[in-house]
JSON list of C-alpha atoms in Angstrom, two decimals:
[
{"chain": "A", "resi": 1, "resn": "MET", "atom": "CA", "xyz": [0.00, 0.00, 0.00]},
{"chain": "A", "resi": 2, "resn": "SER", "atom": "CA", "xyz": [1.43, 3.35, -0.99]},
{"chain": "A", "resi": 3, "resn": "GLU", "atom": "CA", "xyz": [1.65, 6.30, 1.36]},
{"chain": "A", "resi": 4, "resn": "ASP", "atom": "CA", "xyz": [-1.06, 8.14, -0.60]},
{"chain": "A", "resi": 5, "resn": "GLN", "atom": "CA", "xyz": [-3.38, 5.13, -0.38]},
{"chain": "A", "resi": 6, "resn": "GLY", "atom": "CA", "xyz": [-2.79, 4.94, 3.38]},
{"chain": "A", "resi": 7, "resn": "LYS", "atom": "CA", "xyz": [-3.59, 8.63, 3.80]},
{"chain": "A", "resi": 8, "resn": "ALA", "atom": "CA", "xyz": [-6.77, 8.23, 1.72]},
{"chain": "A", "resi": 9, "resn": "LEU", "atom": "CA", "xyz": [-7.81, 5.23, 3.79]},
{"chain": "A", "resi": 10, "resn": "PHE", "atom": "CA", "xyz": [-7.35, 7.10, 7.07]},
{"chain": "A", "resi": 11, "resn": "ALA", "atom": "CA", "xyz": [-9.15, 10.14, 5.67]},
{"chain": "A", "resi": 12, "resn": "ALA", "atom": "CA", "xyz": [-12.09, 7.90, 4.78]},
{"chain": "A", "resi": 13, "resn": "VAL", "atom": "CA", "xyz": [-12.12, 6.44, 8.29]},
{"chain": "A", "resi": 14, "resn": "ASP", "atom": "CA", "xyz": [-11.99, 9.94, 9.80]},
{"chain": "A", "resi": 15, "resn": "ALA", "atom": "CA", "xyz": [-14.96, 10.93, 7.65]},
{"chain": "A", "resi": 16, "resn": "LEU", "atom": "CA", "xyz": [-16.92, 7.91, 8.94]},
{"chain": "A", "resi": 17, "resn": "LEU", "atom": "CA", "xyz": [-16.10, 8.86, 12.52]},
{"chain": "A", "resi": 18, "resn": "GLU", "atom": "CA", "xyz": [-17.37, 12.38, 11.91]},
{"chain": "A", "resi": 19, "resn": "GLU", "atom": "CA", "xyz": [-20.66, 10.99, 10.61]},
{"chain": "A", "resi": 20, "resn": "ALA", "atom": "CA", "xyz": [-20.98, 8.52, 13.48]},
{"chain": "A", "resi": 21, "resn": "SER", "atom": "CA", "xyz": [-20.61, 11.08, 16.27]},
{"chain": "A", "resi": 22, "resn": "PRO", "atom": "CA", "xyz": [-21.21, 14.65, 15.20]},
{"chain": "A", "resi": 23, "resn": "THR", "atom": "CA", "xyz": [-19.24, 17.18, 17.20]},
{"chain": "A", "resi": 24, "resn": "ASP", "atom": "CA", "xyz": [-21.33, 20.17, 16.27]},
{"chain": "A", "resi": 25, "resn": "GLY", "atom": "CA", "xyz": [-22.50, 21.01, 19.77]},
{"chain": "A", "resi": 26, "resn": "LEU", "atom": "CA", "xyz": [-25.87, 19.24, 19.88]},
{"chain": "A", "resi": 27, "resn": "PRO", "atom": "CA", "xyz": [-26.55, 18.49, 23.57]},
{"chain": "A", "resi": 28, "resn": "GLU", "atom": "CA", "xyz": [-27.80, 15.16, 24.87]},
{"chain": "A", "resi": 29, "resn": "PRO", "atom": "CA", "xyz": [-31.57, 14.59, 24.57]},
{"chain": "A", "resi": 30, "resn": "ALA", "atom": "CA", "xyz": [-32.37, 15.26, 28.24]},
{"chain": "A", "resi": 31, "resn": "GLU", "atom": "CA", "xyz": [-30.50, 18.57, 28.07]},
{"chain": "A", "resi": 32, "resn": "ARG", "atom": "CA", "xyz": [-32.42, 19.55, 24.93]},
{"chain": "A", "resi": 33, "resn": "LYS", "atom": "CA", "xyz": [-35.68, 19.11, 26.82]},
{"chain": "A", "resi": 34, "resn": "ARG", "atom": "CA", "xyz": [-34.35, 20.91, 29.92]},
{"chain": "A", "resi": 35, "resn": "LEU", "atom": "CA", "xyz": [-33.31, 23.91, 27.85]},
{"chain": "A", "resi": 36, "resn": "ARG", "atom": "CA", "xyz": [-36.63, 24.13, 26.00]},
{"chain": "A", "resi": 37, "resn": "GLU", "atom": "CA", "xyz": [-38.58, 23.90, 29.24]},
{"chain": "A", "resi": 38, "resn": "ALA", "atom": "CA", "xyz": [-36.29, 26.42, 30.97]},
{"chain": "A", "resi": 39, "resn": "GLY", "atom": "CA", "xyz": [-37.14, 28.86, 28.20]},
{"chain": "A", "resi": 40, "resn": "SER", "atom": "CA", "xyz": [-40.86, 28.17, 28.66]},
{"chain": "A", "resi": 41, "resn": "LEU", "atom": "CA", "xyz": [-41.10, 27.04, 25.03]},
{"chain": "A", "resi": 42, "resn": "SER", "atom": "CA", "xyz": [-43.54, 24.37, 23.91]},
{"chain": "A", "resi": 43, "resn": "GLN", "atom": "CA", "xyz": [-42.55, 21.58, 21.57]},
{"chain": "A", "resi": 44, "resn": "GLU", "atom": "CA", "xyz": [-45.20, 22.93, 19.20]},
{"chain": "A", "resi": 45, "resn": "ARG", "atom": "CA", "xyz": [-43.60, 26.38, 19.10]},
{"chain": "A", "resi": 46, "resn": "VAL", "atom": "CA", "xyz": [-40.10, 25.00, 18.53]},
{"chain": "A", "resi": 47, "resn": "ALA", "atom": "CA", "xyz": [-41.44, 22.69, 15.83]},
{"chain": "A", "resi": 48, "resn": "HIS", "atom": "CA", "xyz": [-43.26, 25.53, 14.07]},
{"chain": "A", "resi": 49, "resn": "THR", "atom": "CA", "xyz": [-40.15, 27.72, 14.14]},
{"chain": "A", "resi": 50, "resn": "LEU", "atom": "CA", "xyz": [-37.95, 24.95, 12.74]},
{"chain": "A", "resi": 51, "resn": "GLY", "atom": "CA", "xyz": [-40.51, 23.81, 10.16]},
{"chain": "A", "resi": 52, "resn": "VAL", "atom": "CA", "xyz": [-41.02, 20.31, 11.57]},
{"chain": "A", "resi": 53, "resn": "ARG", "atom": "CA", "xyz": [-43.80, 18.49, 13.38]},
{"chain": "A", "resi": 54, "resn": "ARG", "atom": "CA", "xyz": [-44.16, 18.52, 17.18]},
{"chain": "A", "resi": 55, "resn": "GLU", "atom": "CA", "xyz": [-43.60, 14.76, 17.19]},
{"chain": "A", "resi": 56, "resn": "THR", "atom": "CA", "xyz": [-40.22, 15.34, 15.56]},
{"chain": "A", "resi": 57, "resn": "VAL", "atom": "CA", "xyz": [-39.11, 17.65, 18.38]},
{"chain": "A", "resi": 58, "resn": "SER", "atom": "CA", "xyz": [-40.42, 15.10, 20.88]},
{"chain": "A", "resi": 59, "resn": "ALA", "atom": "CA", "xyz": [-38.34, 12.39, 19.20]},
{"chain": "A", "resi": 60, "resn": "TRP", "atom": "CA", "xyz": [-35.22, 14.61, 19.32]},
{"chain": "A", "resi": 61, "resn": "GLU", "atom": "CA", "xyz": [-35.74, 15.19, 23.04]},
{"chain": "A", "resi": 62, "resn": "ALA", "atom": "CA", "xyz": [-36.31, 11.51, 23.72]},
{"chain": "A", "resi": 63, "resn": "GLY", "atom": "CA", "xyz": [-33.25, 10.44, 21.74]},
{"chain": "A", "resi": 64, "resn": "ARG", "atom": "CA", "xyz": [-35.33, 8.41, 19.26]},
{"chain": "A", "resi": 65, "resn": "SER", "atom": "CA", "xyz": [-33.99, 10.45, 16.33]},
{"chain": "A", "resi": 66, "resn": "GLU", "atom": "CA", "xyz": [-31.50, 13.20, 15.58]},
{"chain": "A", "resi": 67, "resn": "PRO", "atom": "CA", "xyz": [-32.17, 16.42, 13.70]},
{"chain": "A", "resi": 68, "resn": "ARG", "atom": "CA", "xyz": [-30.81, 16.65, 10.14]},
{"chain": "A", "resi": 69, "resn": "ALA", "atom": "CA", "xyz": [-29.77, 19.60, 8.03]},
{"chain": "A", "resi": 70, "resn": "PRO", "atom": "CA", "xyz": [-30.93, 22.29, 7.71]},
{"chain": "A", "resi": 71, "resn": "GLN", "atom": "CA", "xyz": [-32.97, 22.08, 10.93]},
{"chain": "A", "resi": 72, "resn": "ARG", "atom": "CA", "xyz": [-30.01, 20.64, 12.85]},
{"chain": "A", "resi": 73, "resn": "ALA", "atom": "CA", "xyz": [-27.96, 23.85, 12.61]},
{"chain": "A", "resi": 74, "resn": "ALA", "atom": "CA", "xyz": [-30.97, 26.01, 13.53]},
{"chain": "A", "resi": 75, "resn": "TYR", "atom": "CA", "xyz": [-31.87, 23.73, 16.46]},
{"chain": "A", "resi": 76, "resn": "ILE", "atom": "CA", "xyz": [-28.29, 23.86, 17.75]},
{"chain": "A", "resi": 77, "resn": "ARG", "atom": "CA", "xyz": [-28.36, 27.65, 17.51]},
{"chain": "A", "resi": 78, "resn": "LEU", "atom": "CA", "xyz": [-31.59, 27.75, 19.51]},
{"chain": "A", "resi": 79, "resn": "LEU", "atom": "CA", "xyz": [-30.22, 25.39, 22.16]},
{"chain": "A", "resi": 80, "resn": "LYS", "atom": "CA", "xyz": [-26.96, 27.33, 22.47]},
{"chain": "A", "resi": 81, "resn": "GLY", "atom": "CA", "xyz": [-28.92, 30.54, 22.96]},
{"chain": "A", "resi": 82, "resn": "LEU", "atom": "CA", "xyz": [-31.05, 28.89, 25.62]},
{"chain": "A", "resi": 83, "resn": "ALA", "atom": "CA", "xyz": [-27.95, 27.42, 27.30]},
{"chain": "A", "resi": 84, "resn": "ALA", "atom": "CA", "xyz": [-26.46, 30.90, 27.57]},
{"chain": "A", "resi": 85, "resn": "LYS", "atom": "CA", "xyz": [-29.62, 32.12, 29.31]},
{"chain": "A", "resi": 86, "resn": "PHE", "atom": "CA", "xyz": [-30.26, 28.99, 31.37]},
{"chain": "A", "resi": 87, "resn": "PRO", "atom": "CA", "xyz": [-27.01, 27.26, 32.37]},
{"chain": "A", "resi": 88, "resn": "PRO", "atom": "CA", "xyz": [-27.29, 23.84, 34.01]},
{"chain": "A", "resi": 89, "resn": "PRO", "atom": "CA", "xyz": [-27.98, 23.93, 37.74]},
{"chain": "A", "resi": 90, "resn": "GLN", "atom": "CA", "xyz": [-24.89, 23.75, 39.93]},
{"chain": "A", "resi": 91, "resn": "SER", "atom": "CA", "xyz": [-24.31, 20.68, 42.01]},
{"chain": "A", "resi": 92, "resn": "ILE", "atom": "CA", "xyz": [-25.73, 21.16, 45.48]},
{"chain": "A", "resi": 93, "resn": "ALA", "atom": "CA", "xyz": [-23.69, 18.38, 47.07]},
{"chain": "A", "resi": 94, "resn": "PRO", "atom": "CA", "xyz": [-21.13, 20.72, 48.71]},
{"chain": "A", "resi": 95, "resn": "GLN", "atom": "CA", "xyz": [-23.90, 22.95, 50.02]},
{"chain": "A", "resi": 96, "resn": "GLN", "atom": "CA", "xyz": [-25.71, 19.95, 51.48]},
{"chain": "A", "resi": 97, "resn": "SER", "atom": "CA", "xyz": [-22.52, 18.83, 53.24]},
{"chain": "A", "resi": 98, "resn": "VAL", "atom": "CA", "xyz": [-22.13, 22.23, 54.84]},
{"chain": "A", "resi": 99, "resn": "LEU", "atom": "CA", "xyz": [-25.79, 22.27, 55.84]},
{"chain": "A", "resi": 100, "resn": "ARG", "atom": "CA", "xyz": [-25.51, 18.82, 57.42]},
{"chain": "A", "resi": 101, "resn": "ALA", "atom": "CA", "xyz": [-22.42, 19.90, 59.35]},
{"chain": "A", "resi": 102, "resn": "ILE", "atom": "CA", "xyz": [-24.23, 22.98, 60.66]},
{"chain": "A", "resi": 103, "resn": "THR", "atom": "CA", "xyz": [-27.48, 21.25, 61.60]},
{"chain": "A", "resi": 104, "resn": "ALA", "atom": "CA", "xyz": [-26.07, 17.92, 62.82]},
{"chain": "A", "resi": 105, "resn": "PRO", "atom": "CA", "xyz": [-26.49, 17.32, 66.57]},
{"chain": "A", "resi": 106, "resn": "ALA", "atom": "CA", "xyz": [-23.33, 18.10, 68.48]},
{"chain": "A", "resi": 107, "resn": "ALA", "atom": "CA", "xyz": [-21.24, 15.02, 69.08]},
{"chain": "A", "resi": 108, "resn": "THR", "atom": "CA", "xyz": [-20.91, 14.13, 72.73]},
{"chain": "A", "resi": 109, "resn": "ALA", "atom": "CA", "xyz": [-17.39, 14.42, 74.00]},
{"chain": "A", "resi": 110, "resn": "THR", "atom": "CA", "xyz": [-15.77, 11.18, 75.00]},
{"chain": "A", "resi": 111, "resn": "PRO", "atom": "CA", "xyz": [-14.29, 11.46, 78.48]},
{"chain": "A", "resi": 112, "resn": "ALA", "atom": "CA", "xyz": [-10.61, 10.78, 78.88]},
{"chain": "A", "resi": 113, "resn": "ALA", "atom": "CA", "xyz": [-9.60, 7.49, 80.46]},
{"chain": "A", "resi": 114, "resn": "GLY", "atom": "CA", "xyz": [-10.37, 7.55, 84.17]},
{"chain": "A", "resi": 115, "resn": "GLY", "atom": "CA", "xyz": [-12.42, 10.69, 83.69]},
{"chain": "A", "resi": 116, "resn": "GLY", "atom": "CA", "xyz": [-14.56, 10.06, 86.71]},
{"chain": "A", "resi": 117, "resn": "GLN", "atom": "CA", "xyz": [-17.26, 7.91, 85.10]},
{"chain": "A", "resi": 118, "resn": "LYS", "atom": "CA", "xyz": [-18.45, 4.90, 87.05]},
{"chain": "A", "resi": 119, "resn": "PRO", "atom": "CA", "xyz": [-17.84, 1.55, 85.33]},
{"chain": "A", "resi": 120, "resn": "SER", "atom": "CA", "xyz": [-20.93, -0.13, 83.94]},
{"chain": "A", "resi": 121, "resn": "ARG", "atom": "CA", "xyz": [-20.30, -3.22, 86.09]},
{"chain": "A", "resi": 122, "resn": "PRO", "atom": "CA", "xyz": [-18.72, -3.57, 89.43]},
{"chain": "A", "resi": 123, "resn": "VAL", "atom": "CA", "xyz": [-15.00, -4.10, 89.55]},
{"chain": "A", "resi": 124, "resn": "SER", "atom": "CA", "xyz": [-13.95, -6.91, 91.82]},
{"chain": "A", "resi": 125, "resn": "GLY", "atom": "CA", "xyz": [-10.75, -6.46, 93.57]}
]
């Protein structure tokens, strides 16, 4: 195999990879729905604007199908605009940890050895 044939082969494989997983910025289906709902937009309104049926938008949001050109580019533009206005919610895990630490009952101090507590059972001696 010549060097040119090898380059052509790898270029063809790269083209297939591009088709298999587009890197054009289309969010995952659940994020598509979150963004639309955050913008208080109905599926019907998005569909009308993009020139597709409501069921098509529903399928995009459920991951049953992917938008194709030319609607794909317009849909991505809409979603990017919504993402700028409605970023994903921040994780609340650190805040919950702080809240638990503040509201947790105070731990009882363990007395030092021989700290004056009576043994739970008599000591024979």
